[in-house]
Amino acid sequence: MNWKKIAFGALNIVLAAYLVLAMTAFNKPDDSQVCRNVRITIEKGVVEGFLSPNDIKFMLNEDGISPVGQSMAKINLRVMEEVLEGKELIESAECYKAQNGLVCIDVRQRIPVARIMSDYGDDYYVDSHGKPMPRTDYSCNLIIATGAISKPYAEKWLAPLSNIVLSDPFWKNQVVQYHVFNDGSIEIVPRVGGHVIYLGQPVNVAKKLSRMQKFYRYGLMQAGWNKYTRVSVEYDNQIVCKRK
């Protein structure tokens, strides 16, 4: 019985190796073909990004590296990746060859999380990492940030705040504006309700927003959404409201 088990196991190993080799050989692109098409996939973020597949194709054509019509053997995937990753709106790109003359491009774009309109005259978008993005035509409704905002402040505080807000469906729909005061404290303007939310310094933001959401559920739902002009969650374990 032991010899039968050993023989059966060896046969399974041989068959598995054969299947792996066969699948590898079958999936290997045929470099003798010509590229007939490009499939572009753009990773989605917490908000709609700037780029479309047609934008990527335009970039490839503009830089003279479109693979369409070229021999699969001569297509330099690494060059394509480097050129695309050098674009201001692209975070990373991965290119690879597939069957039947197809080249696939997977793009991760830089995601805008807020529009900065500071008292210092700056007007730009900031991405999820806090880096400035070039201004462009953009129809999506982004959170507007106004007040005393420097670029280091936007990177260190506003980008993390926006990532928290946009990752929560409730706050993503509720927050329309931040206002930053000279001391670095932040006030939020909500979409619904006749009040502003004072966060204080932008630390422990997730806890403050969680406390405010509970106040919405158990407080304002009973008292009315327009009863207060200002709700402060600056300090732990308390909510301070100012009546109209």
PDB file of C-alpha atoms in Angstrom, residues 146 148 153 179-187 198-202 230 234:
ATOM      1  CA  THR A 146     -10.346  78.114   2.870  1.00  0.00           C
ATOM      2  CA  ALA A 148      -4.892  80.331   6.640  1.00  0.00           C
ATOM      3  CA  TYR A 153      -0.289  72.549   6.600  1.00  0.00           C
ATOM      4  CA  HIS A 179     -12.143  76.740   7.200  1.00  0.00           C
ATOM      5  CA  VAL A 180      -8.720  77.022   8.831  1.00  0.00           C
ATOM      6  CA  PHE A 181      -8.075  79.746  11.417  1.00  0.00           C
ATOM      7  CA  ASN A 182      -4.753  81.456  12.093  1.00  0.00           C
ATOM      8  CA  ASP A 183      -4.036  79.155  15.062  1.00  0.00           C
ATOM      9  CA  GLY A 184      -4.449  76.060  12.878  1.00  0.00           C
ATOM     10  CA  SER A 185      -7.847  75.067  14.238  1.00  0.00           C
ATOM     11  CA  ILE A 186     -10.531  73.903  11.808  1.00  0.00           C
ATOM     12  CA  GLU A 187     -14.199  74.546  11.351  1.00  0.00           C
ATOM     13  CA  TYR A 198     -15.695  73.247  15.309  1.00  0.00           C
ATOM     14  CA  LEU A 199     -13.010  70.549  15.473  1.00  0.00           C
ATOM     15  CA  GLY A 200     -10.339  72.624  17.138  1.00  0.00           C
ATOM     16  CA  GLN A 201      -6.856  71.408  16.278  1.00  0.00           C
ATOM     17  CA  PRO A 202      -6.992  68.599  13.668  1.00  0.00           C
ATOM     18  CA  ARG A 230     -22.141  76.207  16.276  1.00  0.00           C
ATOM     19  CA  GLU A 234     -12.886  70.209  20.365  1.00  0.00           C
TER      20      GLU A 234
END
